[in-house]
Coordinates of C-alpha atoms and ligand atoms in Angstrom, one line a residue:
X1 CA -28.0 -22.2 169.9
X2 CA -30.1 -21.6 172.9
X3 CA -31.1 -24.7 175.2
X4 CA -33.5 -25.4 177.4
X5 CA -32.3 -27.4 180.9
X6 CA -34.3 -29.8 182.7
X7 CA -34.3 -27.1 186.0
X8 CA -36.1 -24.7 182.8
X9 CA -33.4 -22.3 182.8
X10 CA -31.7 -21.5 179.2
X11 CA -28.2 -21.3 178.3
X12 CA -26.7 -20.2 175.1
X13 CA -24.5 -23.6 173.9
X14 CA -21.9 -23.5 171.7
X15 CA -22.5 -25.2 168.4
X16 CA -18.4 -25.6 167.7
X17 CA -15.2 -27.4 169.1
X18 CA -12.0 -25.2 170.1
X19 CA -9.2 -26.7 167.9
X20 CA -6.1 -24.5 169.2
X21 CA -5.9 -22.4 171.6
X22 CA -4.1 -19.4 172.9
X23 CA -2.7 -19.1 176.6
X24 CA -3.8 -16.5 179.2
X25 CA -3.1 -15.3 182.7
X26 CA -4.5 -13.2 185.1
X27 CA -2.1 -11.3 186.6
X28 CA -3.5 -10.6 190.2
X29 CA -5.4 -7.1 191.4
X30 CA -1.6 -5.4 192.3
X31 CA 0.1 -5.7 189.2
X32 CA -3.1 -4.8 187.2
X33 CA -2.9 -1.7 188.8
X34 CA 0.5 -0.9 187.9
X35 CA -0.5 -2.2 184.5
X36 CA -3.0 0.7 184.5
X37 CA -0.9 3.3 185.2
X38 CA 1.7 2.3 182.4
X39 CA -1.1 2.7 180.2
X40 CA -2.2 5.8 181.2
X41 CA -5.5 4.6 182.5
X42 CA -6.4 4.0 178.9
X43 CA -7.3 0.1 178.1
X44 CA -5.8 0.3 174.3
X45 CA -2.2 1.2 176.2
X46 CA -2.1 -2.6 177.5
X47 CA -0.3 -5.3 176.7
X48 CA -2.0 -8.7 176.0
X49 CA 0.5 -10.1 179.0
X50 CA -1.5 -8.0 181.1
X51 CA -5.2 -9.0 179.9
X52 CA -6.9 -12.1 181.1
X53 CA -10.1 -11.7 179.1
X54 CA -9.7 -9.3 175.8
X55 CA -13.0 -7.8 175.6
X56 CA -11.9 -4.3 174.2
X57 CA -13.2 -5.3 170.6
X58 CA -14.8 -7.9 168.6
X59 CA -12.7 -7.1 165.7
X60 CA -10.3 -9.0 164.1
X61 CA -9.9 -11.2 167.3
X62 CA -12.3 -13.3 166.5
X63 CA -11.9 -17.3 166.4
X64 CA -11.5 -18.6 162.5
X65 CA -13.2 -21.9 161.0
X66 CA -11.6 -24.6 160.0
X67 CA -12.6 -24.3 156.8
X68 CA -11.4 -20.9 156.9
X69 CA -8.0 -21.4 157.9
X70 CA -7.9 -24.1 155.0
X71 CA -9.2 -22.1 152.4
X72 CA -6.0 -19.6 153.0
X73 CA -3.2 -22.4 152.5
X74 CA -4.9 -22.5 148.7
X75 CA -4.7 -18.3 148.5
X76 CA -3.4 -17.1 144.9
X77 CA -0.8 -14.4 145.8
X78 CA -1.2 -12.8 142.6
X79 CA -0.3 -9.2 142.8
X80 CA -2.8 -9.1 139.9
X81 CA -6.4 -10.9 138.5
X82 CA -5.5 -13.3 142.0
X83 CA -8.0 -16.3 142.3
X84 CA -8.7 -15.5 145.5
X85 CA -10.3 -12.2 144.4
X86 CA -12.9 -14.2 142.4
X87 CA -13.6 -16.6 144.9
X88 CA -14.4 -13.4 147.3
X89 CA -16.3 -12.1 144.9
X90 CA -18.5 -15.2 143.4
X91 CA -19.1 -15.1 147.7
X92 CA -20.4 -11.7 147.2
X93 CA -22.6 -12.1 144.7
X94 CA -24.3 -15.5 145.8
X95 CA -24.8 -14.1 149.3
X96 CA -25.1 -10.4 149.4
X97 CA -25.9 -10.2 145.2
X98 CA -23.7 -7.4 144.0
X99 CA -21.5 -7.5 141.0
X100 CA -19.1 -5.1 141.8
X101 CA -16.8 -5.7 144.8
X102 CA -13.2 -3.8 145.7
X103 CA -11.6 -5.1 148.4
X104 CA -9.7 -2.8 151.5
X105 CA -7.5 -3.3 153.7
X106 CA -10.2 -2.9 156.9
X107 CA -13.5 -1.0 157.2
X108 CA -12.2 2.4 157.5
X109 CA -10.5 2.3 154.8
X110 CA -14.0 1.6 152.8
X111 CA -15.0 4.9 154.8
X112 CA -11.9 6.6 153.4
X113 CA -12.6 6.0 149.7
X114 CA -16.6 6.2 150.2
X115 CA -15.4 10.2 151.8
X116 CA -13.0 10.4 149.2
X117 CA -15.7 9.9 146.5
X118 CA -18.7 11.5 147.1
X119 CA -18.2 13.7 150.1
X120 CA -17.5 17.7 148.9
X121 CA -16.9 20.1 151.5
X122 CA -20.3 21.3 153.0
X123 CA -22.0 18.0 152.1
X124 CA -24.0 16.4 154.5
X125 CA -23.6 12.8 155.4
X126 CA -27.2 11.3 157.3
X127 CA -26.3 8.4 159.7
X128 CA -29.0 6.4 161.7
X129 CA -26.0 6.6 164.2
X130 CA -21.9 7.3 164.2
X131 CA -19.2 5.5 164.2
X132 CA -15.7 7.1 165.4
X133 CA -14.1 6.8 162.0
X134 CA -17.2 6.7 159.5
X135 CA -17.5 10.3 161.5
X136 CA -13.8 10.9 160.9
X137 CA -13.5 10.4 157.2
X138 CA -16.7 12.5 156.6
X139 CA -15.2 15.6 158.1
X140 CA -11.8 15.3 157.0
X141 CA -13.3 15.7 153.6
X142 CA -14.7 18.8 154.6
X143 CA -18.6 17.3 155.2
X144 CA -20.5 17.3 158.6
X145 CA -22.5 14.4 160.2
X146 CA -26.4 14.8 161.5
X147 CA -27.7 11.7 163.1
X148 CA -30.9 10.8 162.9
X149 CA -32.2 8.3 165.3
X150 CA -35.1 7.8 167.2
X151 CA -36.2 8.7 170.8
X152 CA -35.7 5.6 172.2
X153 CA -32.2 5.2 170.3
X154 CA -30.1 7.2 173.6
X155 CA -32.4 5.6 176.3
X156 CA -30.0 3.5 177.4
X157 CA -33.2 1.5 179.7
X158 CA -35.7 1.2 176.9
X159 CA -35.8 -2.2 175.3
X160 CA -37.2 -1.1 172.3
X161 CA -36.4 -3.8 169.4
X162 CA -34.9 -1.9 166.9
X163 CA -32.9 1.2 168.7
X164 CA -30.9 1.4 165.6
X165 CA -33.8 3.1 163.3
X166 CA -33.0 5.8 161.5
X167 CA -36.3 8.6 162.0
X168 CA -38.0 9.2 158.5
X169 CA -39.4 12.4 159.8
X170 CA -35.5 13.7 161.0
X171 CA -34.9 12.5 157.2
X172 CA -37.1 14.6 155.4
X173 CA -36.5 17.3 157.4
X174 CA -32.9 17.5 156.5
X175 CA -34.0 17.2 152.6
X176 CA -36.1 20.7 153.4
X177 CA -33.1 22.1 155.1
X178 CA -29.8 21.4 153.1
X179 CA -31.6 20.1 150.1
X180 CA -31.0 16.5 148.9
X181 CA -28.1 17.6 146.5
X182 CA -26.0 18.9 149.7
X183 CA -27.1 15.5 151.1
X184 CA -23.9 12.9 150.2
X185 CA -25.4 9.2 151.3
X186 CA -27.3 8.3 154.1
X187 CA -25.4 5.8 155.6
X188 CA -27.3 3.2 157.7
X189 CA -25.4 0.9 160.2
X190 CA -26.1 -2.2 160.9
X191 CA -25.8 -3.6 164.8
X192 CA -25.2 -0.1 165.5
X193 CA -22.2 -0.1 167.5
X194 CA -21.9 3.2 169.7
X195 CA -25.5 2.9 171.0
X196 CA -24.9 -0.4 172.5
X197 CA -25.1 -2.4 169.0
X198 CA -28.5 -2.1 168.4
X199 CA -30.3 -3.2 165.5
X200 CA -32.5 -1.7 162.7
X201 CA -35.7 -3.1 161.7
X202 CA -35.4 -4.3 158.0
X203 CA -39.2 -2.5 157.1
X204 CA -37.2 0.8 158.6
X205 CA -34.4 0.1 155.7
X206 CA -36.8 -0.4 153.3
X207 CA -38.9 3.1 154.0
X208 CA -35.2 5.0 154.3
X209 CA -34.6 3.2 150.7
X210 CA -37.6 4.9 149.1
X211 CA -37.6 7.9 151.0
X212 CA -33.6 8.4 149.7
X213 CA -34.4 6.9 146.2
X214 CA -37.7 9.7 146.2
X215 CA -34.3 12.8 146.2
X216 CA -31.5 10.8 143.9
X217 CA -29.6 9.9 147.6
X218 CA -27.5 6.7 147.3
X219 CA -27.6 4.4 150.7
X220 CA -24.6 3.7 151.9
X221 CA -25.1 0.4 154.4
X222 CA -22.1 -0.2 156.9
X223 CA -22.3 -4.1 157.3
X224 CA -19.7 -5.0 159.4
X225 CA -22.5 -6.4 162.0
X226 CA -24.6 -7.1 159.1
X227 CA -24.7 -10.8 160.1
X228 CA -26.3 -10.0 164.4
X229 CA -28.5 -7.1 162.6
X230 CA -29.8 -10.0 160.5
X231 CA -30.2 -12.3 163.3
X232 CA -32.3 -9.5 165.4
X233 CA -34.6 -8.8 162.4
X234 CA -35.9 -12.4 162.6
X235 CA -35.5 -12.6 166.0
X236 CA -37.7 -9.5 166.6
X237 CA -39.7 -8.4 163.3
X238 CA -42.4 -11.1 163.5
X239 CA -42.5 -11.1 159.7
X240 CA -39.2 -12.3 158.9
X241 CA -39.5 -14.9 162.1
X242 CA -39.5 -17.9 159.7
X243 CA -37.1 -16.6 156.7
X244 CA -33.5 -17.6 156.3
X245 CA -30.7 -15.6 157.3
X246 CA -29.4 -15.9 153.7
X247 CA -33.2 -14.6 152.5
X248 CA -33.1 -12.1 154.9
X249 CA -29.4 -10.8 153.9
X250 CA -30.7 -10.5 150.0
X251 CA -33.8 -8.7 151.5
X252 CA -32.0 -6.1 153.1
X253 CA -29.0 -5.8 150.0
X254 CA -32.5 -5.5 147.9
X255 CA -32.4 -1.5 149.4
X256 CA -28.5 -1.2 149.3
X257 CA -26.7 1.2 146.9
X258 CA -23.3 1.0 148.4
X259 CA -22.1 -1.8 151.0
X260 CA -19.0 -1.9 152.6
X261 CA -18.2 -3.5 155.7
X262 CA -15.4 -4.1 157.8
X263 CA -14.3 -7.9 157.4
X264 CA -13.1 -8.0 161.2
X265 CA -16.3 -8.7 162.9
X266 CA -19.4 -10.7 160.8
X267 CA -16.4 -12.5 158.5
X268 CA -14.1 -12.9 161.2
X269 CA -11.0 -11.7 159.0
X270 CA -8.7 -9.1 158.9
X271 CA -9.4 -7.3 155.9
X272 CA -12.7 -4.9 154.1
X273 CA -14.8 -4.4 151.0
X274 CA -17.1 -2.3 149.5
X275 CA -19.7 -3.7 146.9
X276 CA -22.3 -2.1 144.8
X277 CA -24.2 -2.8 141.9
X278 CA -24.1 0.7 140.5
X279 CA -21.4 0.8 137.9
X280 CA -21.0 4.6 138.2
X281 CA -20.4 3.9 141.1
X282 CA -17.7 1.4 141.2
X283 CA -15.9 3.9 138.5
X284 CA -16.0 6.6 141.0
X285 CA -14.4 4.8 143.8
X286 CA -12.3 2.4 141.7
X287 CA -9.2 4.7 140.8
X288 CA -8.6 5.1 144.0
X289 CA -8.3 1.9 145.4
X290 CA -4.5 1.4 144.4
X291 CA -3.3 4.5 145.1
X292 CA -5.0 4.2 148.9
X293 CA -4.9 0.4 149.3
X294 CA -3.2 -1.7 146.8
X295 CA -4.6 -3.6 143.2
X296 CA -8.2 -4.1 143.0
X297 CA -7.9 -7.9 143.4
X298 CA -6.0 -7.7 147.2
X299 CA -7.3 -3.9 148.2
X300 CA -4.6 -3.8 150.9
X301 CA -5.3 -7.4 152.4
X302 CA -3.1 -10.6 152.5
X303 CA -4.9 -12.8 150.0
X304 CA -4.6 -15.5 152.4
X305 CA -7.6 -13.0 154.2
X306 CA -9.6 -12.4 151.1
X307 CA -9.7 -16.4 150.2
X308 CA -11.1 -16.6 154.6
X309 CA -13.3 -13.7 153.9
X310 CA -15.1 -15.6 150.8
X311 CA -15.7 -18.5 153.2
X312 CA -16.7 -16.5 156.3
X313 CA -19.0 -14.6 153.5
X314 CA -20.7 -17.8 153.2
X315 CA -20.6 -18.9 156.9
X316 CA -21.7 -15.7 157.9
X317 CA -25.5 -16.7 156.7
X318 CA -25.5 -19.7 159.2
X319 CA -27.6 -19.5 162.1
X320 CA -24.7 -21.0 164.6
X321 CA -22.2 -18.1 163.2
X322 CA -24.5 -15.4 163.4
X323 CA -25.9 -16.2 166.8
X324 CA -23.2 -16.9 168.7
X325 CA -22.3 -13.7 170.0
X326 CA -26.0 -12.4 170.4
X327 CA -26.9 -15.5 172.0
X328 CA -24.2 -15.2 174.7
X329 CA -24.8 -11.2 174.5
X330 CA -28.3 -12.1 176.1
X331 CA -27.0 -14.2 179.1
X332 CA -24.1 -11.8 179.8
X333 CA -26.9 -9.0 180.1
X334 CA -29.6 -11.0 181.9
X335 CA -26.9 -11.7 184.2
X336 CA -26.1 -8.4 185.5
X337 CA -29.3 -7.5 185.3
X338 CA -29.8 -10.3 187.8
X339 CA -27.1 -8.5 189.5
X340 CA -28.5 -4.9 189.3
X341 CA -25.5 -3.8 187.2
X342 CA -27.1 -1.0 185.0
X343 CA -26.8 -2.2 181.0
X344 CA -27.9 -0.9 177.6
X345 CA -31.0 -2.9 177.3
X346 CA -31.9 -5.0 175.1
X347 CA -28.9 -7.0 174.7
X348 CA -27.4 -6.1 171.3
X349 CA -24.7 -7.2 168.5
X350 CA -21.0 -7.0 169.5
X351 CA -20.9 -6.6 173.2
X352 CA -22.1 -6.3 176.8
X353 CA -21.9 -2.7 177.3
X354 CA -22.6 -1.3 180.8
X355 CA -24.2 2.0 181.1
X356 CA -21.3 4.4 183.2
X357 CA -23.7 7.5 184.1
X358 CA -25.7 4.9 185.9
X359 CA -22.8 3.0 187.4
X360 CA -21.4 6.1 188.8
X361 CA -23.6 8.7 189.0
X362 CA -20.8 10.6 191.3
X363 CA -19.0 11.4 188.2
X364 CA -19.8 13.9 186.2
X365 CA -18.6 13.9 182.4
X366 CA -16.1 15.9 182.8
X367 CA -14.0 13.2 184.7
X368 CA -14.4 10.3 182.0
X369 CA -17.0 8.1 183.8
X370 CA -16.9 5.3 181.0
X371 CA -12.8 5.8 180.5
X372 CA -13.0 5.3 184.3
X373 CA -15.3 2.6 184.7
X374 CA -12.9 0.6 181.9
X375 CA -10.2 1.1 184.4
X376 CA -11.8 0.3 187.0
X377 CA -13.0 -3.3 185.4
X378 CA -9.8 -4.2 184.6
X379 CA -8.5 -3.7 188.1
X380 CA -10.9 -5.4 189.3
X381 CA -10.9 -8.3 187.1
X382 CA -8.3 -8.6 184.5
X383 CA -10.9 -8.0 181.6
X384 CA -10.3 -5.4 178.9
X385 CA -13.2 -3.5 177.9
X386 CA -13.4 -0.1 176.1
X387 CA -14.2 3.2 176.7
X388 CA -17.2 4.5 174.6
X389 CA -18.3 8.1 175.8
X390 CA -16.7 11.5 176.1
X391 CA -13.2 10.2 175.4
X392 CA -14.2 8.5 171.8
X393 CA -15.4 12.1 170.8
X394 CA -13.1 14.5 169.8
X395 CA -13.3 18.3 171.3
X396 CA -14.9 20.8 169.3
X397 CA -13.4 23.7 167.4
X398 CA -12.8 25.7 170.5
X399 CA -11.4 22.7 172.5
X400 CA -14.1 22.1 174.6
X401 CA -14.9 18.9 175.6
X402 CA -18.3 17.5 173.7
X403 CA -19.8 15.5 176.0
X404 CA -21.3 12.0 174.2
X405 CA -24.9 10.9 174.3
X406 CA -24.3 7.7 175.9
X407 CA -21.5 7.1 178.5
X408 CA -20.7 3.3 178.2
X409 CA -17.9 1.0 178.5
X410 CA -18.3 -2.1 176.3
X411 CA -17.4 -5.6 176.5
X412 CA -17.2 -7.1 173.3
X413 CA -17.4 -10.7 172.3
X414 CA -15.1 -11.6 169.6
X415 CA -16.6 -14.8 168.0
X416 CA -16.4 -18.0 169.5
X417 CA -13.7 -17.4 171.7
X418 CA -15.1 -17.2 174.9
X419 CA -16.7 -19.7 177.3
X420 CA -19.7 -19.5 179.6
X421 CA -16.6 -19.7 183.0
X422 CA -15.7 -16.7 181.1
X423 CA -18.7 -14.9 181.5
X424 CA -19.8 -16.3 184.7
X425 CA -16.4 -14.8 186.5
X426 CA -17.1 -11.0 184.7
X427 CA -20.7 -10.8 185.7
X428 CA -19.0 -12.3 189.1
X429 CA -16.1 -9.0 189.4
X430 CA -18.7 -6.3 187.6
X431 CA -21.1 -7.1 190.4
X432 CA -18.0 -6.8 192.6
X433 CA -17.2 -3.4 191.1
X434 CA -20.6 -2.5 191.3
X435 CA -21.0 -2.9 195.0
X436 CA -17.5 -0.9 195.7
X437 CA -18.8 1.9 192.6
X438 CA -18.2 4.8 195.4
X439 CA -14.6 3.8 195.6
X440 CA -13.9 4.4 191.7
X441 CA -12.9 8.2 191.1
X442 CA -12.6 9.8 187.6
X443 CA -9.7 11.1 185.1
X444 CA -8.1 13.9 183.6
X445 CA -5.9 13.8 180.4
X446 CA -2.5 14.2 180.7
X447 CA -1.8 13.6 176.9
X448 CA -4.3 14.0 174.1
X449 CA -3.8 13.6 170.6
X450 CA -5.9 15.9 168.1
X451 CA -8.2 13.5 166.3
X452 CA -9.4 10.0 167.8
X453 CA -8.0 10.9 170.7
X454 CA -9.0 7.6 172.5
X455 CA -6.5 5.1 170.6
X456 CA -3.0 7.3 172.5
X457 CA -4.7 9.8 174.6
X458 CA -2.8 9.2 178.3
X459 CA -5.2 10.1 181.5
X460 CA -4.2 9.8 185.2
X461 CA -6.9 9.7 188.2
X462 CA -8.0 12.6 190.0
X463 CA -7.1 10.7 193.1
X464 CA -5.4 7.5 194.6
X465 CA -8.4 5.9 193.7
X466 CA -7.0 2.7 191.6
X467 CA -5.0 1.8 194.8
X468 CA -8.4 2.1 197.3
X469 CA -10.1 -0.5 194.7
X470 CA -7.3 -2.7 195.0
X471 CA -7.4 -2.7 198.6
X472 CA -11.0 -3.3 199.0
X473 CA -10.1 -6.3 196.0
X474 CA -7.3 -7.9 198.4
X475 CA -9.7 -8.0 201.3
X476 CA -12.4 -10.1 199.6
X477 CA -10.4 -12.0 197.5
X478 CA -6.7 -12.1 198.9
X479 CA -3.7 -11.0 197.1
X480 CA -3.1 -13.7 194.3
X481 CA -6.3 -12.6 192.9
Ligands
LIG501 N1 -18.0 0.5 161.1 C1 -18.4 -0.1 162.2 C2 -19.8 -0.3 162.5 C3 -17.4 -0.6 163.1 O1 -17.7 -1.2 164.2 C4 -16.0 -0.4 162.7 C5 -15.0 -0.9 163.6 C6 -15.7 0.2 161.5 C7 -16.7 0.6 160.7 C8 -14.3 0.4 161.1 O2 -13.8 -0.8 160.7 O3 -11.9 -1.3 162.3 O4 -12.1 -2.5 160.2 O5 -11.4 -0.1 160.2 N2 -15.1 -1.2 164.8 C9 -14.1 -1.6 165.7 C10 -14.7 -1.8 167.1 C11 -12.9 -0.9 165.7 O6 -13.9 -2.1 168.0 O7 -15.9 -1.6 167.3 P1 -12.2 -1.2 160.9

């Protein structure tokens, strides 16, 4: 909930109490440097010992309810027809209004099956954007990817509302071009996650519906933000400003052929699903849900996560759960805006993300400005934040390098776990870095593994730089820092 103070300033408050909490250090500027380097300059290499503040994803890190954590001491391990599954799916179908629901064992696993199902090699999948393995699973099943977004959607400056639109005239171009039987789904994302998490406007959703429905193309909606994509449709379509997240939810399903959604960001869970009211559908997908995942009442997941995912289903449609990342989203970016740190305007879903062409426009792609600014953040601060530019893209056929739209390292905010002090001290060490940018250099691989190479992928700096930054940190801050 946002709040206005007396001094007419406002703050994004918390609308929940911490319960139990988890311990963290900071480990001072030395020792994250030689944390670094034992991770290969790559923030997924590093321990949690070495992290103050775990920013590298807002998935499955996210702070649980209490009514979610009770709900799982009453799971039904059934390995078959488990309680839990119903209670999932009655969730489903009161807030989303499928009938049909299979449960995975995380997102990509949905993507997977979805691939598995209805992708044939020399298909074409549309997407209003990518994600790394929604991209992955398409190809692997011999189809290709062609996003099409809007002008605005790479323009990492603009503050358009809805960045995440999907361009009806890209659309029907494609139909001309491969023909809508080539064409396997158009998938739309919600919150779209590699263009900063931006939004899509719900009356865009609804003219991609009818333009897909028009050429017999089922719409494949990735939910796993569907809960922040909700909030930003009333918070910036003016004619859903006074509708209820839960009306606005059944609006957008209204247009849905196919959900799935990852259950490790809007449900705070570990776990998946894909839902559908098309019984063809679920027949085509169904078969192969035990031989991938497990029986169609657990998919994969502890059913102590499928009983949490009915409630965080439910809670996910409440205006304090679905704004509380956005909310603090919106002060973490007006704060290093403040600051003159570039960011991807407007705030979005998921994370801060700070634009990495414009933080250090010495660096040419080549040298891994975003993998470098992520490095360069957690020396400087003890924060973990991710990579999300050349480094999450895979070379090409002739091993080339293919250089990503946006060069941006993200720092997400799992759910409720962070605090305003939090925030305050990274805007307070990003401004930092900001200030010392010259000093930061950029990376080479030393070790790259052929597909998503950013999970293992090893890199090493083109120079001492990492030990410069940490004497410029020691001279401002000391050495215990
Ligand atoms: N779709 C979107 C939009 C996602 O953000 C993710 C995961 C997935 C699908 C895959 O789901 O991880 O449960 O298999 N995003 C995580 C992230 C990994 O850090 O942004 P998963």
């Amino acid at each position: 909930m946002k709040i206005k103070l007396s001094n007419g300033q406002t703050i994004p408050v918390e609308m929940h109490k911490v319960k139990v909490v988890q311990k963290t250090s900071l480990p001072p500027a030395r020792q994250r440097l030689a944390a670094i380097e034992r991770a290969g300059y790559n923030t997924f290499l590093l321990r949690t010992r070495d992290v103050f503040l775990d920013m590298l994803t807002d998935s499955g890190t996210n702070a649980m309810s209490d009514n979610q954590l009770a709900s799982m001491m009453v799971a039904d391990d059934a390995y078959a027809g488990s309680e839990s599954f119903y209670r999932l799916a009655d969730a489903v179908q009161d807030v989303l209004g499928f009938a049909y629901v299979m449960p995975v064992h995380q997102g990509r696993a949905a993507e997977h099956l979805l691939a598995k199902a209805f992708v044939k090699p020399g298909d074409v999948v549309l997407m209003n954007y990518h994600f790394t393995t929604s991209k992955a699973h398409v190809e692997l099943a011999g189809g290709t990817v062609l996003e099409i977004f809007g002008d605005e959607a790479l323009n990492t400056q603009s503050r358009a509302p809805f960045k995440g639109n999907l361009d009806l005239d890209k659309f029907e171009a494609a139909i001309r071009q491969y023909g809508a039987d080539k064409i396997a789904y158009v998938r739309m994302e919600a919150t779209t996650n590699l263009i900063g998490g931006q939004p899509f406007a719900l009356e865009n959703l609804r003219q991609v519906k009818a333009l897909a429905a028009a050429h017999g193309i089922p719409l494949v909606f990735d939910g796993s933000l569907i809960s922040e994509n909700a909030y930003f449709i009333r918070q910036r379509e003016p004619e859903y400003a006074h509708r209820t997240l839960a009306e606005i939810f059944r609006e957008m399903m209204r247009y849905v052929d196919i959900l799935y959604l990852s259950g490790r960001k809007s449900t705070s869970v570990r776990g998946g699903l894909i839902a559908t009211n098309h019984k063809e559908y679920y027949d085509r997908i169904l078969p192969w849900l035990p031989v991938y995942e497990g029986f169609a009442t657990y998919g994969g997941m502890s059913t102590k996560e499928v009983e949490a995912m009915a409630v965080g289903i439910r809670e996910m449609a409440d205006d304090h759960v679905a704004g509380a990342t956005p909310e603090f989203i919106e002060y973490f970016v007006a704060r290093l805006l403040e600051r003159g740190v570039p960011v991807v305007t407007p705030a979005g879903g998921l994370a801060c993300h700070v634009d990495a062409r414009r933080f250090l426009p010495h660096l040419p792609q080549s040298q891994y400005p975003a993998g470098a600014l992520a490095a360069a953040i957690y020396i400087a601060s003890g924060v973990r934040s991710m990579e999300r530019g050349t480094i999450s893209s895979d070379r090409d056929a002739q091993g080339n390098d293919v250089y990503a739209d946006l060069e941006l390292a993200r720092l997400a905010l799992p759910r409720r776990v962070y605090t305003m002090s939090h925030i305050e001290y990274t805007v307070d060490r990003l401004a930092w870095l900001y200030q010392h940018r010259d000093l930061v250099g950029g990376l080479r691989f030393v070790e790259e593994p052929p597909v998503l190479r950013f999970f293992f992928g090893r890199l090493a700096p083109l120079d001492d730089w990492g030990a410069q930054l940490v004497k410029a940190f020691e001279a401002d801050f000391g050495p215990d820092f």
